[in-house]
Amino acid sequence: MIKWTKAVLALAISGALTWVLNTKQGDVPPFGKFLSPFEGFWQNGEAADAFPAQQNLTLPGLQAPVQVRFDDRRVPHIFAQNDHDLYFAQGYLTARDRLWQMDFVTHVAAGRLAEIVGPSRLETDRFFRRMGMVYGAQKSLDMMMANPVTHNVLQSYSDGINAYISSLSAKEYPFEYKLLNYAPERWEPLKCALLLKYMAFDLSGRSDDLRMSNALNKYGPAVVKDLFPDYPQREDPIVPVGTPLDFKPLPAPPTPPSFQAAMSEKVPAHEPNPELGSNNFAVSGEKSASGFPILANDPHLQLNLPSIWYQIQLTAPGVNVYGVTIPGAPTVIIGFNQQVAWGVTNVAADVMDWYQIKFRDHTRREYWHDGRWKPIRRVVERIKVRGQPDRLDTVLYTHHGPIVYDRDEKPFLSETPIRHAMRWTAHDAANEVLAFYQLNRASNYQDYTAALANYGSPAQNFIFADNQKDIAIWPNGKFPLKWRDQGKFILDGTDPAYDWQGWIPQAQNPHVKNPARGFVSSANQSSTGPDYPYYLNWTFGSYERGHRINERLARMTRATPDSLRVLQNDNLNLNAQLMLPRMLALLDSQPQNVASRGARQQVRTEMHRWKYFYEANAIGPSIFELWYSNLVRRIWEDDFSKKGTGIELRWPGRDRTNTLILQEPDSKWIDDRRTPAKETLPDLVRLSFEFAADSLQRKFGEFGPKWRWANQKSTDILHLAQLPGFGRMDLDVGGGAGIVNATSERNGPSWRMVVALGPQVQAYGVYPGGQSGNPGSPFYDNMIETWRVGQLYPLVFLHNATEQNKRVQATWTLNK
C-alpha cells in the first residue's frame, strides 16, 4: 500500500511539475517551454556567420522574382519588378527581423496587452480603447483601402508579413513570444493604421487643457496671461518672422463672447465641472562645399531595443529610395532617393481639445449641444484578459469624439479630464501612407508639396532638399481653423461656437522655401512668429535648441556632411549659458557661512570655470541640472504643484521662469507661502545650490571625477517590454534635454542621418541599436557604440541589383 501511495504521489508531483513548468504563472514564463532545448529560447541564438550569403526562398504570393542584397549592417536592399512585390518583400523581411516588436506595439495601440500579460495591463487597455485608437485607425484605413495605390501597398505588405509568420514553427518564434507564452497572429492592414495612430498618440496625445483651466480658475486671467503668454520672450521660429505670405488667409472663426468675458476681469472664470525633442536642418548649395544642399535629421524619441527604426532600401520601377521605416508600416518614413532628401520633427500644434459635456441625466444617453438634446453613441469594448473572463467596457461618443472617462476614477494619464469629450485630429481619416509613397518617389519641390497634401497626423516639420538646389521646410499636418487660444483651456461642449469650424488649407500651412539666410531648420520650437495669420498653439518646445542650430548654421560656410554631423552632436546648453551667471551672482552676493566652505566651495569654483558644455566627463552639468531644477521647484511648487494646491496645474514654462529669475527678484511668486518666513530669490538660489552639492556628495562621495555628467544622467536604452538584461544601461554619453544633442536619461536621437545631394547622392546614418530584434543576434545592438560616440556609417545606396559593392555580403532571391 505504501509503495502504491508513493507511486501515485510521485506521479501527481510529476504531473503538477509538468503543468507548472508549461503554464504561465502570473508574470513568470512557462519555464518548461522557455528552457526546452527543442523549442525554447536556446533556439534564438544566432552566430555571427550564420546568415547565408546565398539563398533562394519560395514565397507564395509573389508575382515575380525579387532580389535582396544585404550589406554588412544587415540592411536589406530590395529590387522588385512591381509595387506589389516590393511591399510584399518589405513586409516579409521586416517581419523576419522585427516581428515581435511590430506585433507588440500594435497590441498596445489596440488596447490588447491584457490578453498577453494578464490583468496588470487592463487599465492600459481601457485607456487606449477609450482614446479611440481603433476608431481613428479604422477611419484612416477605410480611406487608405479606398485608394487603389495604398490598398495595394497595405495589402501586399500585410501578405508579406503573413508569409513569414506562416513559415514559422514554435521553436522559431522570436524570443519574446516564448518568454510571454503566446504566438504571433495574422497581420491585417488595420495593424499598419494602428501603428501610425500610436505614433500620433506618442507625439500629439497629451494636453494641458485641464491644468490650464484649473490655473485660470485659481488665479484669474491676468495671472494666466502673465505666466502663460501666447508667445515667448525668447524665440527663433522655424519660419523666420517677416517671411512673405504666398496666400490670402481665410478669416478666423470669431471668438465666442463667453470666452472673451472669461478672459477679462469682468466675470470670474469657472473651474471645469469635476464631473470632469527632434532636430532637422538643411543648408543651401551656397553654404556647402559641393554647391549642392546637405540635409540632416535626428528625431528625438524614447530609446528602446529593438530600435524604433528599421533601415531599408526599396527599388522598383519608378522608385529607388533608402531610409528608415517604423516596423509595421510600409514605405520609407525618413530618407532620400537620387534626387531628394527629407526628414521630420514634431510640430507640437494643438490638435487635441477637451469639451465639457452636459448630460441630460444619470443614464448618460443624451447630451446638450446647440440648443437641443443629442443622442450619445455607445460602443461596447470587449477586452480579453489572460487567465480571466473577458471584460466589457462601454465607451460613450459625442459628435466631438469619445468621452475618455465618463465616471469618477483615477485616469491613466493625470491630465485627462473626467466627463469631457475629446476632439483629436488622429480620429480623422487621412492617408499618410500615400504621402510617404509619393515622397519616396519625389524628384523635386513640387512632388514634395503634392505628397504633403495627403498627410494628416501627427503634424510634422517636413524638411526638404533636392538636386535642383531647393531647400524648404513645411510644418505640416491637418490643423484646425481656430480662434486665438481655442483649446488653451477646457471648451464649452454645449455651444457650437466652441466646435472646430474647419481646417487651415494645407497650402497655407507655415512654410518657407530657399530663404535668404541659406538654411532651414526646426527643433520643435514655434512654427512661426506672431505675424502668421492662424492660431496653431500657444506653447511649443523651448527655443534653445533651435536658436543654437540657427547660430551655427548662420556662421557655416563651405559645409560638408561632417559639418552637419558635428552640429548634431553639439553639447552647448544655452539655458545654462543664460542662467548660470545670474545664479552665481545671486549666490556670491550672500555671505558664506561655515557650511558653505569646503566641498561646497569646490563646487562653486567649478561652476565659475565651467563653459556650459554637457560633455560626458564634465562635472558642471551634474551640478547645474540639480541646482536649476531645484530652484525652479522652490519657486513654483507651492503655487502650481498638486502637492501644494491639491489640483492638477501646469507650471509656467522655462522662458517665463527665466524672465522672473533674471528680471523680477521681488516677484510675489518667489516667497514660499507654506512657510512663515519670507524667502528671497538669493535665499532660494542658495538653498537650491546646497541641495545640488549635497545630493551629489551623498550619491557619489566627495567632489571629484565620479560627479561626471554621464554618471549623473545615466542614459539607458531599455528593452521595449522592459525585460531586464536585454537593454543597454549607463551609456557613457553627453548631451541632454534642451541641447542639440538631446540625449537624456531615456530619450535621444533615435536616427541620425545626413544626406549630401549632388550628381551622386552620399548619405550617412546610425541609430542606437541594430537591424535585428533578436537579443541573441550580433545585429541586435551592434550600432550603439558608433551612435554613442557621435559617428555615422556611410549608407550603402545601390543603383541597381547587380552593382558591385564591397560592403554587400549576401544576395537572396525570393521566388514566386
JSON list of N, CA and C in Angstrom, two decimals, residues 199 202-203 277-281 296-304 308-309 334 344-347 460 522-525 542 544-546 549 567-571 735-744 746-753 768 787:
[
{"chain": "A", "resi": 199, "resn": "MET", "atom": "N", "xyz": [1.88, 56.37, -33.15]},
{"chain": "A", "resi": 199, "resn": "MET", "atom": "CA", "xyz": [2.86, 57.45, -33.28]},
{"chain": "A", "resi": 199, "resn": "MET", "atom": "C", "xyz": [2.18, 58.81, -33.07]},
{"chain": "A", "resi": 202, "resn": "ASP", "atom": "N", "xyz": [1.88, 59.19, -29.42]},
{"chain": "A", "resi": 202, "resn": "ASP", "atom": "CA", "xyz": [3.18, 59.44, -28.81]},
{"chain": "A", "resi": 202, "resn": "ASP", "atom": "C", "xyz": [3.60, 60.89, -28.99]},
{"chain": "A", "resi": 203, "resn": "LEU", "atom": "N", "xyz": [3.23, 61.49, -30.13]},
{"chain": "A", "resi": 203, "resn": "LEU", "atom": "CA", "xyz": [3.71, 62.84, -30.46]},
{"chain": "A", "resi": 203, "resn": "LEU", "atom": "C", "xyz": [2.66, 63.93, -30.26]},
{"chain": "A", "resi": 277, "resn": "GLY", "atom": "N", "xyz": [11.58, 66.24, -28.55]},
{"chain": "A", "resi": 277, "resn": "GLY", "atom": "CA", "xyz": [12.71, 66.60, -28.96]},
{"chain": "A", "resi": 277, "resn": "GLY", "atom": "C", "xyz": [13.26, 66.20, -30.16]},
{"chain": "A", "resi": 278, "resn": "SER", "atom": "N", "xyz": [13.35, 66.98, -31.22]},
{"chain": "A", "resi": 278, "resn": "SER", "atom": "CA", "xyz": [13.90, 66.49, -32.53]},
{"chain": "A", "resi": 278, "resn": "SER", "atom": "C", "xyz": [14.53, 67.65, -33.31]},
{"chain": "A", "resi": 279, "resn": "ASN", "atom": "N", "xyz": [15.51, 67.39, -34.15]},
{"chain": "A", "resi": 279, "resn": "ASN", "atom": "CA", "xyz": [16.16, 68.41, -34.96]},
{"chain": "A", "resi": 279, "resn": "ASN", "atom": "C", "xyz": [16.11, 68.00, -36.43]},
{"chain": "A", "resi": 280, "resn": "ASN", "atom": "N", "xyz": [15.93, 68.97, -37.31]},
{"chain": "A", "resi": 280, "resn": "ASN", "atom": "CA", "xyz": [16.29, 68.77, -38.70]},
{"chain": "A", "resi": 280, "resn": "ASN", "atom": "C", "xyz": [16.76, 70.10, -39.27]},
{"chain": "A", "resi": 281, "resn": "PHE", "atom": "N", "xyz": [17.68, 70.03, -40.20]},
{"chain": "A", "resi": 281, "resn": "PHE", "atom": "CA", "xyz": [18.18, 71.26, -40.81]},
{"chain": "A", "resi": 281, "resn": "PHE", "atom": "C", "xyz": [18.78, 70.93, -42.17]},
{"chain": "A", "resi": 296, "resn": "ALA", "atom": "N", "xyz": [20.08, 67.21, -42.82]},
{"chain": "A", "resi": 296, "resn": "ALA", "atom": "CA", "xyz": [20.30, 66.38, -41.63]},
{"chain": "A", "resi": 296, "resn": "ALA", "atom": "C", "xyz": [19.01, 66.26, -40.84]},
{"chain": "A", "resi": 297, "resn": "ASN", "atom": "N", "xyz": [18.84, 65.11, -40.20]},
{"chain": "A", "resi": 297, "resn": "ASN", "atom": "CA", "xyz": [17.65, 64.86, -39.38]},
{"chain": "A", "resi": 297, "resn": "ASN", "atom": "C", "xyz": [18.03, 63.94, -38.23]},
{"chain": "A", "resi": 298, "resn": "ASP", "atom": "N", "xyz": [17.54, 64.26, -37.02]},
{"chain": "A", "resi": 298, "resn": "ASP", "atom": "CA", "xyz": [17.73, 63.33, -35.90]},
{"chain": "A", "resi": 298, "resn": "ASP", "atom": "C", "xyz": [16.52, 63.44, -34.97]},
{"chain": "A", "resi": 299, "resn": "PRO", "atom": "N", "xyz": [15.45, 62.71, -35.30]},
{"chain": "A", "resi": 299, "resn": "PRO", "atom": "CA", "xyz": [14.24, 62.75, -34.47]},
{"chain": "A", "resi": 299, "resn": "PRO", "atom": "C", "xyz": [14.51, 62.19, -33.08]},
{"chain": "A", "resi": 300, "resn": "HIS", "atom": "N", "xyz": [14.05, 62.91, -32.06]},
{"chain": "A", "resi": 300, "resn": "HIS", "atom": "CA", "xyz": [14.28, 62.52, -30.67]},
{"chain": "A", "resi": 300, "resn": "HIS", "atom": "C", "xyz": [13.05, 61.78, -30.15]},
{"chain": "A", "resi": 301, "resn": "LEU", "atom": "N", "xyz": [13.26, 60.54, -29.78]},
{"chain": "A", "resi": 301, "resn": "LEU", "atom": "CA", "xyz": [12.19, 59.69, -29.27]},
{"chain": "A", "resi": 301, "resn": "LEU", "atom": "C", "xyz": [12.74, 58.87, -28.11]},
{"chain": "A", "resi": 302, "resn": "GLN", "atom": "N", "xyz": [11.87, 58.11, -27.47]},
{"chain": "A", "resi": 302, "resn": "GLN", "atom": "CA", "xyz": [12.34, 57.23, -26.41]},
{"chain": "A", "resi": 302, "resn": "GLN", "atom": "C", "xyz": [13.29, 56.19, -26.99]},
{"chain": "A", "resi": 303, "resn": "LEU", "atom": "N", "xyz": [14.39, 55.93, -26.27]},
{"chain": "A", "resi": 303, "resn": "LEU", "atom": "CA", "xyz": [15.40, 54.98, -26.74]},
{"chain": "A", "resi": 303, "resn": "LEU", "atom": "C", "xyz": [15.04, 53.58, -26.26]},
{"chain": "A", "resi": 304, "resn": "ASN", "atom": "N", "xyz": [14.82, 52.69, -27.21]},
{"chain": "A", "resi": 304, "resn": "ASN", "atom": "CA", "xyz": [14.43, 51.32, -26.89]},
{"chain": "A", "resi": 304, "resn": "ASN", "atom": "C", "xyz": [15.19, 50.31, -27.74]},
{"chain": "A", "resi": 308, "resn": "ILE", "atom": "N", "xyz": [13.59, 51.72, -32.63]},
{"chain": "A", "resi": 308, "resn": "ILE", "atom": "CA", "xyz": [12.33, 52.23, -33.15]},
{"chain": "A", "resi": 308, "resn": "ILE", "atom": "C", "xyz": [12.29, 52.14, -34.67]},
{"chain": "A", "resi": 309, "resn": "TRP", "atom": "N", "xyz": [13.45, 52.36, -35.30]},
{"chain": "A", "resi": 309, "resn": "TRP", "atom": "CA", "xyz": [13.52, 52.42, -36.76]},
{"chain": "A", "resi": 309, "resn": "TRP", "atom": "C", "xyz": [14.14, 51.16, -37.34]},
{"chain": "A", "resi": 334, "resn": "ILE", "atom": "N", "xyz": [11.61, 58.37, -43.29]},
{"chain": "A", "resi": 334, "resn": "ILE", "atom": "CA", "xyz": [12.64, 59.41, -43.36]},
{"chain": "A", "resi": 334, "resn": "ILE", "atom": "C", "xyz": [13.72, 58.89, -44.29]},
{"chain": "A", "resi": 344, "resn": "VAL", "atom": "N", "xyz": [11.87, 64.65, -40.67]},
{"chain": "A", "resi": 344, "resn": "VAL", "atom": "CA", "xyz": [10.73, 65.15, -39.91]},
{"chain": "A", "resi": 344, "resn": "VAL", "atom": "C", "xyz": [11.11, 65.43, -38.46]},
{"chain": "A", "resi": 345, "resn": "THR", "atom": "N", "xyz": [10.42, 66.41, -37.86]},
{"chain": "A", "resi": 345, "resn": "THR", "atom": "CA", "xyz": [10.42, 66.62, -36.42]},
{"chain": "A", "resi": 345, "resn": "THR", "atom": "C", "xyz": [8.98, 66.94, -36.01]},
{"chain": "A", "resi": 346, "resn": "ASN", "atom": "N", "xyz": [8.70, 66.86, -34.73]},
{"chain": "A", "resi": 346, "resn": "ASN", "atom": "CA", "xyz": [7.33, 67.07, -34.26]},
{"chain": "A", "resi": 346, "resn": "ASN", "atom": "C", "xyz": [6.98, 68.56, -34.22]},
{"chain": "A", "resi": 347, "resn": "VAL", "atom": "N", "xyz": [5.76, 68.90, -34.66]},
{"chain": "A", "resi": 347, "resn": "VAL", "atom": "CA", "xyz": [5.32, 70.28, -34.68]},
{"chain": "A", "resi": 347, "resn": "VAL", "atom": "C", "xyz": [4.85, 70.76, -33.31]},
{"chain": "A", "resi": 460, "resn": "GLN", "atom": "N", "xyz": [3.97, 67.19, -38.49]},
{"chain": "A", "resi": 460, "resn": "GLN", "atom": "CA", "xyz": [5.43, 67.10, -38.51]},
{"chain": "A", "resi": 460, "resn": "GLN", "atom": "C", "xyz": [6.03, 68.26, -39.31]},
{"chain": "A", "resi": 522, "resn": "SER", "atom": "N", "xyz": [14.47, 73.11, -37.88]},
{"chain": "A", "resi": 522, "resn": "SER", "atom": "CA", "xyz": [13.44, 73.05, -36.84]},
{"chain": "A", "resi": 522, "resn": "SER", "atom": "C", "xyz": [13.97, 72.24, -35.67]},
{"chain": "A", "resi": 523, "resn": "ALA", "atom": "N", "xyz": [13.48, 72.59, -34.47]},
{"chain": "A", "resi": 523, "resn": "ALA", "atom": "CA", "xyz": [13.84, 71.86, -33.25]},
{"chain": "A", "resi": 523, "resn": "ALA", "atom": "C", "xyz": [12.67, 71.93, -32.28]},
{"chain": "A", "resi": 524, "resn": "ASN", "atom": "N", "xyz": [11.45, 71.74, -32.81]},
{"chain": "A", "resi": 524, "resn": "ASN", "atom": "CA", "xyz": [10.21, 71.71, -32.02]},
{"chain": "A", "resi": 524, "resn": "ASN", "atom": "C", "xyz": [9.81, 73.06, -31.45]},
{"chain": "A", "resi": 525, "resn": "GLN", "atom": "N", "xyz": [10.48, 74.14, -31.88]},
{"chain": "A", "resi": 525, "resn": "GLN", "atom": "CA", "xyz": [10.11, 75.46, -31.38]},
{"chain": "A", "resi": 525, "resn": "GLN", "atom": "C", "xyz": [8.89, 75.98, -32.14]},
{"chain": "A", "resi": 542, "resn": "SER", "atom": "N", "xyz": [10.99, 74.65, -26.05]},
{"chain": "A", "resi": 542, "resn": "SER", "atom": "CA", "xyz": [11.74, 75.86, -25.71]},
{"chain": "A", "resi": 542, "resn": "SER", "atom": "C", "xyz": [12.74, 76.17, -26.82]},
{"chain": "A", "resi": 544, "resn": "GLU", "atom": "N", "xyz": [15.92, 77.07, -27.08]},
{"chain": "A", "resi": 544, "resn": "GLU", "atom": "CA", "xyz": [17.38, 76.96, -27.04]},
{"chain": "A", "resi": 544, "resn": "GLU", "atom": "C", "xyz": [17.96, 76.10, -28.16]},
{"chain": "A", "resi": 545, "resn": "ARG", "atom": "N", "xyz": [17.40, 74.90, -28.38]},
{"chain": "A", "resi": 545, "resn": "ARG", "atom": "CA", "xyz": [17.98, 74.04, -29.42]},
{"chain": "A", "resi": 545, "resn": "ARG", "atom": "C", "xyz": [17.90, 74.70, -30.79]},
{"chain": "A", "resi": 546, "resn": "GLY", "atom": "N", "xyz": [16.72, 75.21, -31.10]},
{"chain": "A", "resi": 546, "resn": "GLY", "atom": "CA", "xyz": [16.55, 75.85, -32.40]},
{"chain": "A", "resi": 546, "resn": "GLY", "atom": "C", "xyz": [17.47, 77.04, -32.58]},
{"chain": "A", "resi": 549, "resn": "ILE", "atom": "N", "xyz": [21.11, 75.86, -33.15]},
{"chain": "A", "resi": 549, "resn": "ILE", "atom": "CA", "xyz": [21.26, 75.35, -34.51]},
{"chain": "A", "resi": 549, "resn": "ILE", "atom": "C", "xyz": [21.36, 76.52, -35.49]},
{"chain": "A", "resi": 567, "resn": "LEU", "atom": "N", "xyz": [27.37, 69.26, -35.84]},
{"chain": "A", "resi": 567, "resn": "LEU", "atom": "CA", "xyz": [26.29, 70.06, -35.28]},
{"chain": "A", "resi": 567, "resn": "LEU", "atom": "C", "xyz": [25.27, 69.18, -34.56]},
{"chain": "A", "resi": 568, "resn": "GLN", "atom": "N", "xyz": [24.96, 68.02, -35.12]},
{"chain": "A", "resi": 568, "resn": "GLN", "atom": "CA", "xyz": [24.04, 67.11, -34.44]},
{"chain": "A", "resi": 568, "resn": "GLN", "atom": "C", "xyz": [24.54, 66.72, -33.05]},
{"chain": "A", "resi": 569, "resn": "ASN", "atom": "N", "xyz": [25.84, 66.75, -32.85]},
{"chain": "A", "resi": 569, "resn": "ASN", "atom": "CA", "xyz": [26.44, 66.34, -31.58]},
{"chain": "A", "resi": 569, "resn": "ASN", "atom": "C", "xyz": [26.81, 67.53, -30.68]},
{"chain": "A", "resi": 570, "resn": "ASP", "atom": "N", "xyz": [26.32, 68.71, -31.02]},
{"chain": "A", "resi": 570, "resn": "ASP", "atom": "CA", "xyz": [26.64, 69.90, -30.25]},
{"chain": "A", "resi": 570, "resn": "ASP", "atom": "C", "xyz": [26.08, 69.78, -28.83]},
{"chain": "A", "resi": 571, "resn": "ASN", "atom": "N", "xyz": [26.92, 70.05, -27.83]},
{"chain": "A", "resi": 571, "resn": "ASN", "atom": "CA", "xyz": [26.54, 69.86, -26.43]},
{"chain": "A", "resi": 571, "resn": "ASN", "atom": "C", "xyz": [26.43, 71.16, -25.63]},
{"chain": "A", "resi": 735, "resn": "GLY", "atom": "N", "xyz": [25.40, 65.27, -23.71]},
{"chain": "A", "resi": 735, "resn": "GLY", "atom": "CA", "xyz": [24.13, 65.77, -24.20]},
{"chain": "A", "resi": 735, "resn": "GLY", "atom": "C", "xyz": [23.09, 65.88, -23.10]},
{"chain": "A", "resi": 736, "resn": "GLY", "atom": "N", "xyz": [21.86, 66.21, -23.49]},
{"chain": "A", "resi": 736, "resn": "GLY", "atom": "CA", "xyz": [20.80, 66.33, -22.51]},
{"chain": "A", "resi": 736, "resn": "GLY", "atom": "C", "xyz": [19.61, 67.08, -23.08]},
{"chain": "A", "resi": 737, "resn": "ALA", "atom": "N", "xyz": [18.55, 67.13, -22.31]},
{"chain": "A", "resi": 737, "resn": "ALA", "atom": "CA", "xyz": [17.33, 67.82, -22.74]},
{"chain": "A", "resi": 737, "resn": "ALA", "atom": "C", "xyz": [17.62, 69.29, -22.98]},
{"chain": "A", "resi": 738, "resn": "GLY", "atom": "N", "xyz": [17.03, 69.84, -24.05]},
{"chain": "A", "resi": 738, "resn": "GLY", "atom": "CA", "xyz": [17.22, 71.25, -24.38]},
{"chain": "A", "resi": 738, "resn": "GLY", "atom": "C", "xyz": [18.51, 71.55, -25.09]},
{"chain": "A", "resi": 739, "resn": "ILE", "atom": "N", "xyz": [19.27, 70.52, -25.48]},
{"chain": "A", "resi": 739, "resn": "ILE", "atom": "CA", "xyz": [20.55, 70.66, -26.15]},
{"chain": "A", "resi": 739, "resn": "ILE", "atom": "C", "xyz": [20.41, 70.05, -27.55]},
{"chain": "A", "resi": 740, "resn": "VAL", "atom": "N", "xyz": [21.18, 70.52, -28.51]},
{"chain": "A", "resi": 740, "resn": "VAL", "atom": "CA", "xyz": [21.08, 69.95, -29.86]},
{"chain": "A", "resi": 740, "resn": "VAL", "atom": "C", "xyz": [21.29, 68.43, -29.79]},
{"chain": "A", "resi": 741, "resn": "ASN", "atom": "N", "xyz": [22.30, 67.98, -29.07]},
{"chain": "A", "resi": 741, "resn": "ASN", "atom": "CA", "xyz": [22.48, 66.55, -28.80]},
{"chain": "A", "resi": 741, "resn": "ASN", "atom": "C", "xyz": [21.57, 66.20, -27.63]},
{"chain": "A", "resi": 742, "resn": "ALA", "atom": "N", "xyz": [20.32, 65.97, -27.93]},
{"chain": "A", "resi": 742, "resn": "ALA", "atom": "CA", "xyz": [19.30, 65.84, -26.88]},
{"chain": "A", "resi": 742, "resn": "ALA", "atom": "C", "xyz": [19.23, 64.43, -26.31]},
{"chain": "A", "resi": 743, "resn": "THR", "atom": "N", "xyz": [20.37, 63.90, -25.90]},
{"chain": "A", "resi": 743, "resn": "THR", "atom": "CA", "xyz": [20.43, 62.57, -25.31]},
{"chain": "A", "resi": 743, "resn": "THR", "atom": "C", "xyz": [20.25, 62.70, -23.80]},
{"chain": "A", "resi": 744, "resn": "SER", "atom": "N", "xyz": [19.08, 62.35, -23.32]},
{"chain": "A", "resi": 744, "resn": "SER", "atom": "CA", "xyz": [18.79, 62.45, -21.90]},
{"chain": "A", "resi": 744, "resn": "SER", "atom": "C", "xyz": [18.77, 61.06, -21.28]},
{"chain": "A", "resi": 746, "resn": "ARG", "atom": "N", "xyz": [16.36, 58.79, -20.94]},
{"chain": "A", "resi": 746, "resn": "ARG", "atom": "CA", "xyz": [15.66, 57.72, -21.67]},
{"chain": "A", "resi": 746, "resn": "ARG", "atom": "C", "xyz": [15.29, 58.14, -23.09]},
{"chain": "A", "resi": 747, "resn": "ASN", "atom": "N", "xyz": [15.62, 59.37, -23.46]},
{"chain": "A", "resi": 747, "resn": "ASN", "atom": "CA", "xyz": [15.26, 59.84, -24.79]},
{"chain": "A", "resi": 747, "resn": "ASN", "atom": "C", "xyz": [16.50, 60.37, -25.51]},
{"chain": "A", "resi": 748, "resn": "GLY", "atom": "N", "xyz": [16.40, 60.45, -26.83]},
{"chain": "A", "resi": 748, "resn": "GLY", "atom": "CA", "xyz": [17.52, 60.98, -27.58]},
{"chain": "A", "resi": 748, "resn": "GLY", "atom": "C", "xyz": [17.35, 60.79, -29.07]},
{"chain": "A", "resi": 749, "resn": "PRO", "atom": "N", "xyz": [18.39, 61.09, -29.83]},
{"chain": "A", "resi": 749, "resn": "PRO", "atom": "CA", "xyz": [18.33, 60.92, -31.28]},
{"chain": "A", "resi": 749, "resn": "PRO", "atom": "C", "xyz": [18.10, 59.45, -31.65]},
{"chain": "A", "resi": 750, "resn": "SER", "atom": "N", "xyz": [16.91, 59.16, -32.16]},
{"chain": "A", "resi": 750, "resn": "SER", "atom": "CA", "xyz": [16.57, 57.77, -32.48]},
{"chain": "A", "resi": 750, "resn": "SER", "atom": "C", "xyz": [17.09, 57.35, -33.85]},
{"chain": "A", "resi": 751, "resn": "TRP", "atom": "N", "xyz": [17.48, 58.32, -34.67]},
{"chain": "A", "resi": 751, "resn": "TRP", "atom": "CA", "xyz": [18.05, 58.05, -36.01]},
{"chain": "A", "resi": 751, "resn": "TRP", "atom": "C", "xyz": [18.78, 59.32, -36.42]},
{"chain": "A", "resi": 752, "resn": "ARG", "atom": "N", "xyz": [20.07, 59.25, -36.58]},
{"chain": "A", "resi": 752, "resn": "ARG", "atom": "CA", "xyz": [20.82, 60.39, -37.09]},
{"chain": "A", "resi": 752, "resn": "ARG", "atom": "C", "xyz": [21.12, 60.14, -38.56]},
{"chain": "A", "resi": 753, "resn": "MET", "atom": "N", "xyz": [20.80, 61.12, -39.40]},
{"chain": "A", "resi": 753, "resn": "MET", "atom": "CA", "xyz": [21.00, 60.98, -40.83]},
{"chain": "A", "resi": 753, "resn": "MET", "atom": "C", "xyz": [21.53, 62.29, -41.39]},
{"chain": "A", "resi": 768, "resn": "PRO", "atom": "N", "xyz": [20.61, 53.92, -32.40]},
{"chain": "A", "resi": 768, "resn": "PRO", "atom": "CA", "xyz": [21.15, 53.22, -31.23]},
{"chain": "A", "resi": 768, "resn": "PRO", "atom": "C", "xyz": [20.56, 51.82, -31.07]},
{"chain": "A", "resi": 787, "resn": "TRP", "atom": "N", "xyz": [26.86, 55.13, -32.48]},
{"chain": "A", "resi": 787, "resn": "TRP", "atom": "CA", "xyz": [25.91, 56.18, -32.11]},
{"chain": "A", "resi": 787, "resn": "TRP", "atom": "C", "xyz": [26.38, 56.93, -30.86]}
]
